[in-house]
mmCIF file of C-alpha atoms in Angstrom:
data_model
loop_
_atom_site.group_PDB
_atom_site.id
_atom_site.type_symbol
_atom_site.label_atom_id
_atom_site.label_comp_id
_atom_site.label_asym_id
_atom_site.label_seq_id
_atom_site.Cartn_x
_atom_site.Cartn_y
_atom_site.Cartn_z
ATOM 1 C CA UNK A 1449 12.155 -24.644 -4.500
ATOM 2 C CA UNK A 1450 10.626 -22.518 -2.001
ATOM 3 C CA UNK A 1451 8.326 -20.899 -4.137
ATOM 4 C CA UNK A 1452 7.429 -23.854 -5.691
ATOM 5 C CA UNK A 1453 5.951 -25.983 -2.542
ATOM 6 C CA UNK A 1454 3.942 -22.066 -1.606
ATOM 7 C CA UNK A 1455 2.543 -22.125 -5.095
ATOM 8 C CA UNK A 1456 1.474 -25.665 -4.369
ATOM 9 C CA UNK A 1457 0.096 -24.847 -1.472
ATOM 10 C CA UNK A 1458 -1.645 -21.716 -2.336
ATOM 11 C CA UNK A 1459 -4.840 -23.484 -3.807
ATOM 12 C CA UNK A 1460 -5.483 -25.126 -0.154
ATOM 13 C CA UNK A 1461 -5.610 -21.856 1.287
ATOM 14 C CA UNK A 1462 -8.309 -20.796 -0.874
ATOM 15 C CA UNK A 1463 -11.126 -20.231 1.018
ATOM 16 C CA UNK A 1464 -14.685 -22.412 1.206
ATOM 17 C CA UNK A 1465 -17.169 -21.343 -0.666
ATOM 18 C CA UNK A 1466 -20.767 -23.250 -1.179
ATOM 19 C CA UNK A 1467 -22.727 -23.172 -4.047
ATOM 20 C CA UNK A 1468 -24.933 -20.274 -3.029
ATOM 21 C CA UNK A 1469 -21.817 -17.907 -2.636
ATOM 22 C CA UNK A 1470 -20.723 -18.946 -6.455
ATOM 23 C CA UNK A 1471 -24.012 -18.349 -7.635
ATOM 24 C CA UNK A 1472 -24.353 -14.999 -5.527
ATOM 25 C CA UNK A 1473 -20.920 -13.833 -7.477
ATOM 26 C CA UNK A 1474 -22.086 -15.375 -10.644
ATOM 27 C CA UNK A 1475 -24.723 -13.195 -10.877
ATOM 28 C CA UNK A 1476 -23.397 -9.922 -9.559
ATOM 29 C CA UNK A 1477 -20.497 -10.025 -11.967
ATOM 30 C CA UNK A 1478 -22.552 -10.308 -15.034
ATOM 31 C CA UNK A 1479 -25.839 -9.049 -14.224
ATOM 32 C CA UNK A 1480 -26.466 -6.538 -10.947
ATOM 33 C CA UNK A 1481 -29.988 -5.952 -11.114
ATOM 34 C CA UNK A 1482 -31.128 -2.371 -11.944
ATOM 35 C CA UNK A 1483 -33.698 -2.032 -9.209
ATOM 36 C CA UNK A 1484 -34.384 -0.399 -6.336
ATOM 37 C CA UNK A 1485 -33.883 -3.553 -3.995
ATOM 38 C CA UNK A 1486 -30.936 -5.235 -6.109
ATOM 39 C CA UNK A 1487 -30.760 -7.548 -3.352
ATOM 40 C CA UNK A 1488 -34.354 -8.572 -2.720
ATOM 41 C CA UNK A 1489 -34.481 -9.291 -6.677
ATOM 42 C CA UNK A 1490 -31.677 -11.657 -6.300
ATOM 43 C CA UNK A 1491 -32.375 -12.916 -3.309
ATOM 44 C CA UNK A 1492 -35.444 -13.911 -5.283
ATOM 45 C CA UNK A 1493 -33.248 -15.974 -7.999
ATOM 46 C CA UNK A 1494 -31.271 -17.673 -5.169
ATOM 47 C CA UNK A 1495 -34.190 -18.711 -2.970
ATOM 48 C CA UNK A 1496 -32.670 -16.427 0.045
ATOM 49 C CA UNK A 1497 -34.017 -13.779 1.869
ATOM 50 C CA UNK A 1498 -32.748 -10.199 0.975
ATOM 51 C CA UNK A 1499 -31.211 -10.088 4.495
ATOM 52 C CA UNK A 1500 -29.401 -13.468 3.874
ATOM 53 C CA UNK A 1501 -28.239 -11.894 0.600
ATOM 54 C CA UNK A 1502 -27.084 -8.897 2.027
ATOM 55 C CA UNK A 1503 -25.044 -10.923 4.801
ATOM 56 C CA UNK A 1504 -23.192 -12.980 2.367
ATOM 57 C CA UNK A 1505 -22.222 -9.697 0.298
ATOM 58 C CA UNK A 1506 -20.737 -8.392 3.092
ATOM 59 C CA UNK A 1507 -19.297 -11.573 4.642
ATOM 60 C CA UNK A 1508 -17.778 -11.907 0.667
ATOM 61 C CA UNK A 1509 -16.018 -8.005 1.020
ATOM 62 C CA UNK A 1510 -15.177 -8.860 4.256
ATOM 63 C CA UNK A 1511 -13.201 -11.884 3.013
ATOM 64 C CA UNK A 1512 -11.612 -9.779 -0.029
ATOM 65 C CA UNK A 1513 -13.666 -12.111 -2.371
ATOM 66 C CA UNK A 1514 -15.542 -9.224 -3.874
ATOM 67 C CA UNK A 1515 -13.064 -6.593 -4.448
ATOM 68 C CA UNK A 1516 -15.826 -3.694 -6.015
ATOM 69 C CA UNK A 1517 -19.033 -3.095 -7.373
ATOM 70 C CA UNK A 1518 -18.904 -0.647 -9.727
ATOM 71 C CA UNK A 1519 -19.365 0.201 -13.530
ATOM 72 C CA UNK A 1520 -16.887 -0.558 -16.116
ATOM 73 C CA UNK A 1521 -16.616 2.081 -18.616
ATOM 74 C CA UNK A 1522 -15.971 2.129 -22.586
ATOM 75 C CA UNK A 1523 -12.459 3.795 -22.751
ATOM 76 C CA UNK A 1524 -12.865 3.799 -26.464
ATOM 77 C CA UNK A 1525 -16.623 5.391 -26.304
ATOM 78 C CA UNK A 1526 -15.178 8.037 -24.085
ATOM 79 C CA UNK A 1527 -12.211 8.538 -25.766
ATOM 80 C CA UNK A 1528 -10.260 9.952 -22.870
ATOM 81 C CA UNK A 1529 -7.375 8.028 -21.980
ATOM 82 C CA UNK A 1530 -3.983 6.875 -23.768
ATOM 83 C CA UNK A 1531 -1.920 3.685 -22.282
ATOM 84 C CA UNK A 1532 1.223 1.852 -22.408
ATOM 85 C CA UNK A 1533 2.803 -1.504 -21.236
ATOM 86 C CA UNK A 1534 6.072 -0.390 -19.699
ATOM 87 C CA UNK A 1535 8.859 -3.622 -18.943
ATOM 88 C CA UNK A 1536 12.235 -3.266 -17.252
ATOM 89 C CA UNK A 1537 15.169 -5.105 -16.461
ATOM 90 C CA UNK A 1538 15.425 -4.593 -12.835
ATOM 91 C CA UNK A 1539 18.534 -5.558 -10.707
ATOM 92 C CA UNK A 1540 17.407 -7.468 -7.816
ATOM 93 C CA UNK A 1541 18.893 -5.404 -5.285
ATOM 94 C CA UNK A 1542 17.578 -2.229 -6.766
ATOM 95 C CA UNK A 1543 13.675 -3.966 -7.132
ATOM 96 C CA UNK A 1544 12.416 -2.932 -3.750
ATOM 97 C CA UNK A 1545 13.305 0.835 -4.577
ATOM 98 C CA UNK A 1546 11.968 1.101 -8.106
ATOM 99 C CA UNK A 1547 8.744 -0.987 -7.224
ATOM 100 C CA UNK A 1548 8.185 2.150 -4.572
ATOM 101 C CA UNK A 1549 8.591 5.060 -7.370
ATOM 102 C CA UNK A 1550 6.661 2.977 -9.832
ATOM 103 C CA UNK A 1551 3.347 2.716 -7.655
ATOM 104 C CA UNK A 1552 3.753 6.115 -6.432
ATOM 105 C CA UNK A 1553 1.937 7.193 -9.805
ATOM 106 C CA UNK A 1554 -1.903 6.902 -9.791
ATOM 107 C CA UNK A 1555 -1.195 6.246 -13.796
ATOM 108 C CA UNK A 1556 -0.116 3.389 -13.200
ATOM 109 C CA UNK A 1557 -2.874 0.957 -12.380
ATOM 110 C CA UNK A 1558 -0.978 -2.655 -12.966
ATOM 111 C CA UNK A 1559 2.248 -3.621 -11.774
ATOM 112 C CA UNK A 1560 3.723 -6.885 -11.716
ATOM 113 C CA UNK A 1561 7.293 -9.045 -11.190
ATOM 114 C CA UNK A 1562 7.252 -11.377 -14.665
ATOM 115 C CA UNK A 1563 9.436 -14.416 -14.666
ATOM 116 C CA UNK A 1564 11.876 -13.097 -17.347
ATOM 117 C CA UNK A 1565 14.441 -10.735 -18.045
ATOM 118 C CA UNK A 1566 12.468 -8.466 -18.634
ATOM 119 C CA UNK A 1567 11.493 -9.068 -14.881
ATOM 120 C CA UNK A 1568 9.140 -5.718 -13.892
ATOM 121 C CA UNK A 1569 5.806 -4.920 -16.248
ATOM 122 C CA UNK A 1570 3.548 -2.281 -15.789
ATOM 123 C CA UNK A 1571 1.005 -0.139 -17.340
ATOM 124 C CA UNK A 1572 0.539 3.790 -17.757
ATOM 125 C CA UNK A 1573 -2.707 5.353 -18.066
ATOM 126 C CA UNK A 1574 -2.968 8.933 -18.988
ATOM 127 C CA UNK A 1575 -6.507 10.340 -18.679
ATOM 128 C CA UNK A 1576 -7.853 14.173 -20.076
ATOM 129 C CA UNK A 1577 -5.072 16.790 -20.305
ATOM 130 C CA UNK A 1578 -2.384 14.405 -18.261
ATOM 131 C CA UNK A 1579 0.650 13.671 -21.010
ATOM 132 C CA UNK A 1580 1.825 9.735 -20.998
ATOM 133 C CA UNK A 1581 5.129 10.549 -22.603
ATOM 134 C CA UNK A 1582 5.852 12.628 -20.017
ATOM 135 C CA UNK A 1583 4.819 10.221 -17.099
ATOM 136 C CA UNK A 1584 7.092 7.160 -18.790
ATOM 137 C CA UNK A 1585 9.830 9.516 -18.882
ATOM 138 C CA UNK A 1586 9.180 10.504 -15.683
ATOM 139 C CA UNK A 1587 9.180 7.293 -14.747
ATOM 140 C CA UNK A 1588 12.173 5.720 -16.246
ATOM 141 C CA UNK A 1589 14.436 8.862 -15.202
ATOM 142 C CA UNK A 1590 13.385 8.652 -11.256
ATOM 143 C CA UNK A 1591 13.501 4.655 -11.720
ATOM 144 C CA UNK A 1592 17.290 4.762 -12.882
ATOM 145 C CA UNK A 1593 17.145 1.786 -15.657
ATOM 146 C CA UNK A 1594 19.075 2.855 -18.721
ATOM 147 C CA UNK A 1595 16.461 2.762 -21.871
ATOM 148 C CA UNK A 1596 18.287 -0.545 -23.249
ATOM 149 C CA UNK A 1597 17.232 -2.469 -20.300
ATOM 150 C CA UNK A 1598 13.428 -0.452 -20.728
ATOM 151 C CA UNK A 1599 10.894 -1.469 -22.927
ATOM 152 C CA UNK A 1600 7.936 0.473 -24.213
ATOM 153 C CA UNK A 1601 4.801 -0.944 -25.923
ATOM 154 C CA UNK A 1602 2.217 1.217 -26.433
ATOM 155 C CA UNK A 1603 -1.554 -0.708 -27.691
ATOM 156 C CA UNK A 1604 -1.807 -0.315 -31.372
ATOM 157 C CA UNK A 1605 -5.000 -2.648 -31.590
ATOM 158 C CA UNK A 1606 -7.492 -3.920 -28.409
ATOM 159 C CA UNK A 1607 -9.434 -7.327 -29.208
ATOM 160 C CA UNK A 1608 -10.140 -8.117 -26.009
ATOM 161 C CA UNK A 1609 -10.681 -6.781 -22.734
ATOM 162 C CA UNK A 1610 -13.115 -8.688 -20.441
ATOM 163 C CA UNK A 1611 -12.215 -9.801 -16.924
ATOM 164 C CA UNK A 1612 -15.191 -11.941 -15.620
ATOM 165 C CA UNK A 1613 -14.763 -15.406 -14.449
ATOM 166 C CA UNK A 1614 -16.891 -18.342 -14.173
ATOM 167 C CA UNK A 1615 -17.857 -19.572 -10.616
ATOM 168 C CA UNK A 1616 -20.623 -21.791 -10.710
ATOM 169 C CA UNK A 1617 -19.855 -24.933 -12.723
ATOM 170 C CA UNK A 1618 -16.248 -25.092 -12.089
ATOM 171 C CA UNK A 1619 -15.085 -27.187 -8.609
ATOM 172 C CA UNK A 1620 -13.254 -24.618 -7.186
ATOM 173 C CA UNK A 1621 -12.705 -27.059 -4.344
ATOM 174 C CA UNK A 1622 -10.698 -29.358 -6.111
ATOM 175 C CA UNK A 1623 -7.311 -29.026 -4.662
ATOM 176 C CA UNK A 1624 -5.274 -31.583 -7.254
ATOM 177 C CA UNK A 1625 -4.726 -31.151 -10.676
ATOM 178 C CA UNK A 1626 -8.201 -31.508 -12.344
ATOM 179 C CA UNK A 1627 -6.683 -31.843 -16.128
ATOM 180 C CA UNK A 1628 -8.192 -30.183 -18.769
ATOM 181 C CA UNK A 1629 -11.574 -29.284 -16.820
ATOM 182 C CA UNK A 1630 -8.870 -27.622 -14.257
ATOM 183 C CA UNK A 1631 -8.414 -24.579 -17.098
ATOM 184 C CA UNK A 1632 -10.469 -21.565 -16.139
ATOM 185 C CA UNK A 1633 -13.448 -21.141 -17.298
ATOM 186 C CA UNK A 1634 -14.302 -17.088 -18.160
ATOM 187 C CA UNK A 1635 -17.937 -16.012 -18.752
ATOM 188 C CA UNK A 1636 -17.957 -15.165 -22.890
ATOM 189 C CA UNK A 1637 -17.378 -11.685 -24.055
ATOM 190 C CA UNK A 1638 -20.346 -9.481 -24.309
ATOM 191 C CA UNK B 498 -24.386 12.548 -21.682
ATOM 192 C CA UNK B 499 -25.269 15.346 -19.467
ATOM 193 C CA UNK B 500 -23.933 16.891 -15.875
ATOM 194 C CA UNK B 501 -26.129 14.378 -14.125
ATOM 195 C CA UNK B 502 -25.155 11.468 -16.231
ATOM 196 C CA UNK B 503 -21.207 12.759 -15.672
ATOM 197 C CA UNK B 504 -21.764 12.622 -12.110
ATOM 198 C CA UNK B 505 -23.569 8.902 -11.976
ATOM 199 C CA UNK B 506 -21.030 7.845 -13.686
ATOM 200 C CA UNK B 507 -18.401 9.563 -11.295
ATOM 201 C CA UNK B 508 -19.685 7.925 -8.197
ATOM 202 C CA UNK B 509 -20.026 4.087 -9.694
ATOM 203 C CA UNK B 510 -16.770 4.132 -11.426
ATOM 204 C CA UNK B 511 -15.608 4.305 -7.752
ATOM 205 C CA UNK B 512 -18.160 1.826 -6.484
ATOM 206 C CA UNK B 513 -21.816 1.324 -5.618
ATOM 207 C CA UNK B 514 -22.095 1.919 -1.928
ATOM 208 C CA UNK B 515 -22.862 -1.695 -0.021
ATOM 209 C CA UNK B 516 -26.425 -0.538 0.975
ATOM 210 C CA UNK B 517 -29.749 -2.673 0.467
ATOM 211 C CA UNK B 518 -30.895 0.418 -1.620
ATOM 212 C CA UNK B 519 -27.435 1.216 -3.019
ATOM 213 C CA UNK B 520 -28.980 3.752 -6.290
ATOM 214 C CA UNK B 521 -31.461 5.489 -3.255
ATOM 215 C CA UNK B 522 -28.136 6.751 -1.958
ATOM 216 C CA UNK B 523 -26.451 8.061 -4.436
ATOM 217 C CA UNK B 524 -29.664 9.793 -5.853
ATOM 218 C CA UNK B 525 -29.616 11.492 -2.761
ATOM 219 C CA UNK B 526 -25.953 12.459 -2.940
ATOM 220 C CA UNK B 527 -26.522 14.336 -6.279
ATOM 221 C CA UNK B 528 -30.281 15.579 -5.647
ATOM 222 C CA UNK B 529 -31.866 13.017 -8.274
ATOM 223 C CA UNK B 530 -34.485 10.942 -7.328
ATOM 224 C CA UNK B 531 -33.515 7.230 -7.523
ATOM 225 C CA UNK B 532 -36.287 6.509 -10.163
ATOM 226 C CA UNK B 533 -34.137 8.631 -12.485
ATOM 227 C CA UNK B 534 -31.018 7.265 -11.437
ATOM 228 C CA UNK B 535 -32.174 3.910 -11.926
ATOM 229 C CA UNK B 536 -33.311 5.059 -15.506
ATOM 230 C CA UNK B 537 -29.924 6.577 -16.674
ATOM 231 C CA UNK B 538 -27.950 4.088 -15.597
ATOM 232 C CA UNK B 539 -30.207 1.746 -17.754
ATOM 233 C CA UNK B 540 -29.562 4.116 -20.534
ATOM 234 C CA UNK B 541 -25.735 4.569 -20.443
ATOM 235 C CA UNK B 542 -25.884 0.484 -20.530
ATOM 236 C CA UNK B 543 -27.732 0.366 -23.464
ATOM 237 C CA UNK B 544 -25.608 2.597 -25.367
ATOM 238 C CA UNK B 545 -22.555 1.009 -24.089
ATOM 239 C CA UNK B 546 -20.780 4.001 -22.539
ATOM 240 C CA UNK B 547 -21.456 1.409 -19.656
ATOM 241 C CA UNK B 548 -19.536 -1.807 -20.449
ATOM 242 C CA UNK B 549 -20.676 -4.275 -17.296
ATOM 243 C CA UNK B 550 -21.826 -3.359 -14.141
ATOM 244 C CA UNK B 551 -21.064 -5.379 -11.657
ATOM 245 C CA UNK B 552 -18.269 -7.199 -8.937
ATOM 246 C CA UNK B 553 -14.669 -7.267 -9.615
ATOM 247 C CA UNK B 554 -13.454 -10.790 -7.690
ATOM 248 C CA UNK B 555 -10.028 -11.163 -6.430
ATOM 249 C CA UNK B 556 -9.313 -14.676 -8.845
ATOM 250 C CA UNK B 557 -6.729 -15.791 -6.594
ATOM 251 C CA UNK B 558 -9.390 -15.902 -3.525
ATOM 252 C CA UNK B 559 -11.364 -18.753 -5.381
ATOM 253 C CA UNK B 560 -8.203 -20.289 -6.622
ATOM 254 C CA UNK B 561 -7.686 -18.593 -9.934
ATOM 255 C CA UNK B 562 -4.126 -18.567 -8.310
ATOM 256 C CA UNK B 563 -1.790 -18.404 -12.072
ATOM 257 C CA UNK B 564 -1.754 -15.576 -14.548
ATOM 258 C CA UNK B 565 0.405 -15.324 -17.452
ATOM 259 C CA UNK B 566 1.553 -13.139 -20.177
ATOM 260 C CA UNK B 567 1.450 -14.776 -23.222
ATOM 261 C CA UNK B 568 3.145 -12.924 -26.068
ATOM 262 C CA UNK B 569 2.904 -14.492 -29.607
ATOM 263 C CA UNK B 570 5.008 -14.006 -32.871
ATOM 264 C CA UNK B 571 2.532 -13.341 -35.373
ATOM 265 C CA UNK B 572 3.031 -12.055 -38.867
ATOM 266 C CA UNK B 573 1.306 -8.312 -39.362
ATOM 267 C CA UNK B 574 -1.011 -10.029 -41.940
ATOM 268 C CA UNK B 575 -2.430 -12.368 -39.744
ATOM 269 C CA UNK B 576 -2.799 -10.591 -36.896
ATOM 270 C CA UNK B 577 -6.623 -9.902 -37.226
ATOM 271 C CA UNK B 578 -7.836 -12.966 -37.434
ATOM 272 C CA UNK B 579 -5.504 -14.731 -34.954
ATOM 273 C CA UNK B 580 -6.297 -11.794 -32.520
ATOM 274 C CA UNK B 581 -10.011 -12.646 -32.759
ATOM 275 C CA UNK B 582 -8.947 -16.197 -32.328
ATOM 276 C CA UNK B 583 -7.543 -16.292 -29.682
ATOM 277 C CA UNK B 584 -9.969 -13.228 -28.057
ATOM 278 C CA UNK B 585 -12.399 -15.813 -28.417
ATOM 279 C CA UNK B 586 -11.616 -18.723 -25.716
ATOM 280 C CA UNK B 587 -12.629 -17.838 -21.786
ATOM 281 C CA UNK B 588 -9.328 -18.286 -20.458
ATOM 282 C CA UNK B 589 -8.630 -15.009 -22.417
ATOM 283 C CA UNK B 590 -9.177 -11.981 -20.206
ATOM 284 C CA UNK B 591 -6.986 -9.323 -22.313
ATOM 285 C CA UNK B 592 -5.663 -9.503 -26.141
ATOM 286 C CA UNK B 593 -3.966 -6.563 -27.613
ATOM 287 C CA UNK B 594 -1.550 -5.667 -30.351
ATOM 288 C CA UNK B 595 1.299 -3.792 -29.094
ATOM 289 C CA UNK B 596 4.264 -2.055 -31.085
ATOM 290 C CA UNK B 597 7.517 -4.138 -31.887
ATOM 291 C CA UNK B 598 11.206 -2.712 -31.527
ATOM 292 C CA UNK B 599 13.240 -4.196 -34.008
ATOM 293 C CA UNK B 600 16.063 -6.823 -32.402
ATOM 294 C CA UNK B 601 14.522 -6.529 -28.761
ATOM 295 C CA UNK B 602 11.040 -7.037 -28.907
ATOM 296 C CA UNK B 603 9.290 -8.685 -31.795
ATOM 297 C CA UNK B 604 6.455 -10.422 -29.798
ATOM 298 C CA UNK B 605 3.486 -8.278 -31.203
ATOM 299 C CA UNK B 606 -0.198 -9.952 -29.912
ATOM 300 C CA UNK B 607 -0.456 -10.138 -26.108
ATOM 301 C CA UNK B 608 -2.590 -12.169 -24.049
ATOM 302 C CA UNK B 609 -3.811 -12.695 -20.345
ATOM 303 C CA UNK B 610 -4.676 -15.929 -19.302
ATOM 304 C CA UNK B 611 -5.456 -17.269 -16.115
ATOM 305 C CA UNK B 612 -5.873 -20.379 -15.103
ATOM 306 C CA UNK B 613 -5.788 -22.556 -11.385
ATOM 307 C CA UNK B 614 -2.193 -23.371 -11.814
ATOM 308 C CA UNK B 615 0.890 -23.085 -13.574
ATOM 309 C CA UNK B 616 0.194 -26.553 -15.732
ATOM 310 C CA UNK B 617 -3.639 -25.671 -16.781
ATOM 311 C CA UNK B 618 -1.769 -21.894 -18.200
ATOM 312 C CA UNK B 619 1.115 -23.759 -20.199
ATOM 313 C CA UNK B 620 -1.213 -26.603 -21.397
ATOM 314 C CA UNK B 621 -3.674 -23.861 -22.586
ATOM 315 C CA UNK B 622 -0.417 -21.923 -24.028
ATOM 316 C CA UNK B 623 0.549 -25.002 -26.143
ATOM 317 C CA UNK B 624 -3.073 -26.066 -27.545
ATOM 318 C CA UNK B 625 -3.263 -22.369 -29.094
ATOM 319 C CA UNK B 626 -0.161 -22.606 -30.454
ATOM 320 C CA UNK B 627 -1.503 -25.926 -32.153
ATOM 321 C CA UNK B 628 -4.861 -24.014 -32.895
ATOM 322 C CA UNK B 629 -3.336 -20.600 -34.790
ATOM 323 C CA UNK B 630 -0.058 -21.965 -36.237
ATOM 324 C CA UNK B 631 2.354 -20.052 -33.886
ATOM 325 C CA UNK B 632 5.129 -21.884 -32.546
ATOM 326 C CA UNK B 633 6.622 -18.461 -31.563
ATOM 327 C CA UNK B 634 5.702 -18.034 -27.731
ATOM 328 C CA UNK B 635 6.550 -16.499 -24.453
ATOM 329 C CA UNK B 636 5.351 -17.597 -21.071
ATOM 330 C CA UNK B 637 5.665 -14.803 -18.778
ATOM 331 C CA UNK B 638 4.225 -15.670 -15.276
ATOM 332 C CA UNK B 639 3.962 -13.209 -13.025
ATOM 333 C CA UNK B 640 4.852 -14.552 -9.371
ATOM 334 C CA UNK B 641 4.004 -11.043 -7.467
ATOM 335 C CA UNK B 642 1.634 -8.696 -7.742
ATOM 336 C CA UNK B 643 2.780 -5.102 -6.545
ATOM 337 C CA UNK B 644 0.190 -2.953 -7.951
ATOM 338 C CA UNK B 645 -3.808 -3.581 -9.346
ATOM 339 C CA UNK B 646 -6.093 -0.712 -9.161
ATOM 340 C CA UNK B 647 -8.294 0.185 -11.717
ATOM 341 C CA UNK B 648 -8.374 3.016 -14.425
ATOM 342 C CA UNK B 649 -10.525 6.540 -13.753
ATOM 343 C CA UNK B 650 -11.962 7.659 -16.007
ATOM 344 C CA UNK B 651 -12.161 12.057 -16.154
ATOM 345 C CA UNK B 652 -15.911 12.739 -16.489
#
């Protein structure tokens, strides 16, 4: 019940953003401009000055809106790294102390409570020379679930891996239910 | 690729420093001039070793607040073309085939979807179903988020 009225509640907390901001993360999600003054050029598209560009980037990592800029690499054109989805029946009490060993391992990069029996999911990424089977093992061993309560899904196919959203012609500040325009919107795959 | 590409592609994999002239400084940092840094990382777009470059946003900050697994039944045969199905609407972030373990797991395509609330996740959940035949569904909503980095690449 609890959890219920904070998930209701969460949306309100959101934070205020005008139409500038959505456009500002519009475009540096999909298209950071290759130039020397990245934010002069899109300071240019927004009608802003470059220092009123620069301001709302930082006000926007400030505010844990903007969690990176960075590149996103082609695991499949480098060809470096093997992963699995890892899911466990944890005991309640005992979810505090396996969460701990789990994130201790910079292999795993995702980790999250699922609302099933199967109520802890993560994911194991081994890079170069580093062996996954011996990480899960690793893993499950120091964790203490038996294997029947573990289970182990390694990719056999990717069709999809693009995490961009779309910001600008959504009403983020609608608080209610907004029916079927209230489903996300995400930028197409490209 | 080459040492100097290795190295760009070191640095920005971490993150682009928050600078007005953010490909100045890292030229600097590995003795390139930024003309030429500029240039490769052009080049390693174009080829695609590059997917995107660009922000990561924290979802839940502008209200993308629910995120579910969705793992589907499917039948090995019709995997491919329901995988490129459903890779194809924008509430999709992630679809993948996984392995299946006999009499524990049999749910075989996985997907991510997000969406501003429980109701907009399930109602997108159910018009798929309708969409690629599958009646054969689990919802698996994840209610806390312990760990989300991202993965680094060796270069």
């Amino acid at each position: 019940m609890v959890e219920e009225v904070i998930e209701e509640l969460k949306p309100k907390l959101r934070l205020k953003l005008d139409s500038k901001d959505k456009e500002l993360l519009q475009l540096m999600q999909d298209a950071f401009p290759l130039e020397s003054h990245p934010y002069a050029v899109l300071a240019n598209k927004l009608g802003l000055t470059e220092d009123e560009v620069f301001a709302k980037v930082k006000r926007l990592y400030a505010e844990g809106v903007i969690r990176k800029l960075r590149t996103i690499l082609d695991a499949q054109k480098l060809g470096t790294c093997s992963s699995t989805l890892i899911a466990m029946k944890v005991p309640e009490d005992k979810m505090k102390h396996v969460v701990g060993i789990v994130n201790e391992y910079m292999s795993v990069t995702h980790n999250y409570r699922r609302e099933h029996d199967y109520n802890l999911w993560f994911t194991v990424t081994a890079c170069g020379d580093k062996n996954l089977r011996a990480t899960v093992e690793e893993i499950k061993r120091r964790a203490g679930i038996p294997d029947s309560d573990v289970l182990d899904l390694p990719t056999t196919r990717v069709f999809k891996i693009d995490v961009r959203f779309k910001f600008t012609d959504t009403d983020t500040d609608t608080d209610t239910d907004t029916g079927e325009e209230g489903v996300l919107q995400v930028a197409d795959s490209g | 690729m080459d040492d100097n590409d290795q190295a760009i592609l070191r640095i920005t994999q971490d993150g682009i420093p928050l600078d007005k002239e953010p490909f100045k400084v890292i030229a600097n940092q590995i003795g390139l001039t930024e003309e030429e840094v500029i240039a490769r990382l052009k080049r390693l777009k174009s080829t695609g070793v590059i997917k995107r470059l660009g922000i990561s946003v924290n979802q839940r900050k502008v209200g993308i607040v629910a995120n579910a697994v969705v793992a589907w039944k499917v039948p090995e045969q019709l995997v491919e073309r329901i995988g490129n199905i459903l890779s194809s609407y924008k509430e999709v972030t992630h679809c993948y085939e996984r392995v299946v373990i006999p009499g524990k797991w049999e749910h075989n395509l996985f997907t991510v979807v997000h969406g501003y609330n429980r109701e907009s996740v399930e109602r997108f959940a159910k018009r798929m179903s309708d969409v690629i035949g599958i009646k054969d569904y689990i919802i698996m909503f994840s209610n806390e988020q312990f760990k989300r980095t991202s993965v680094k690449h060796p270069l």
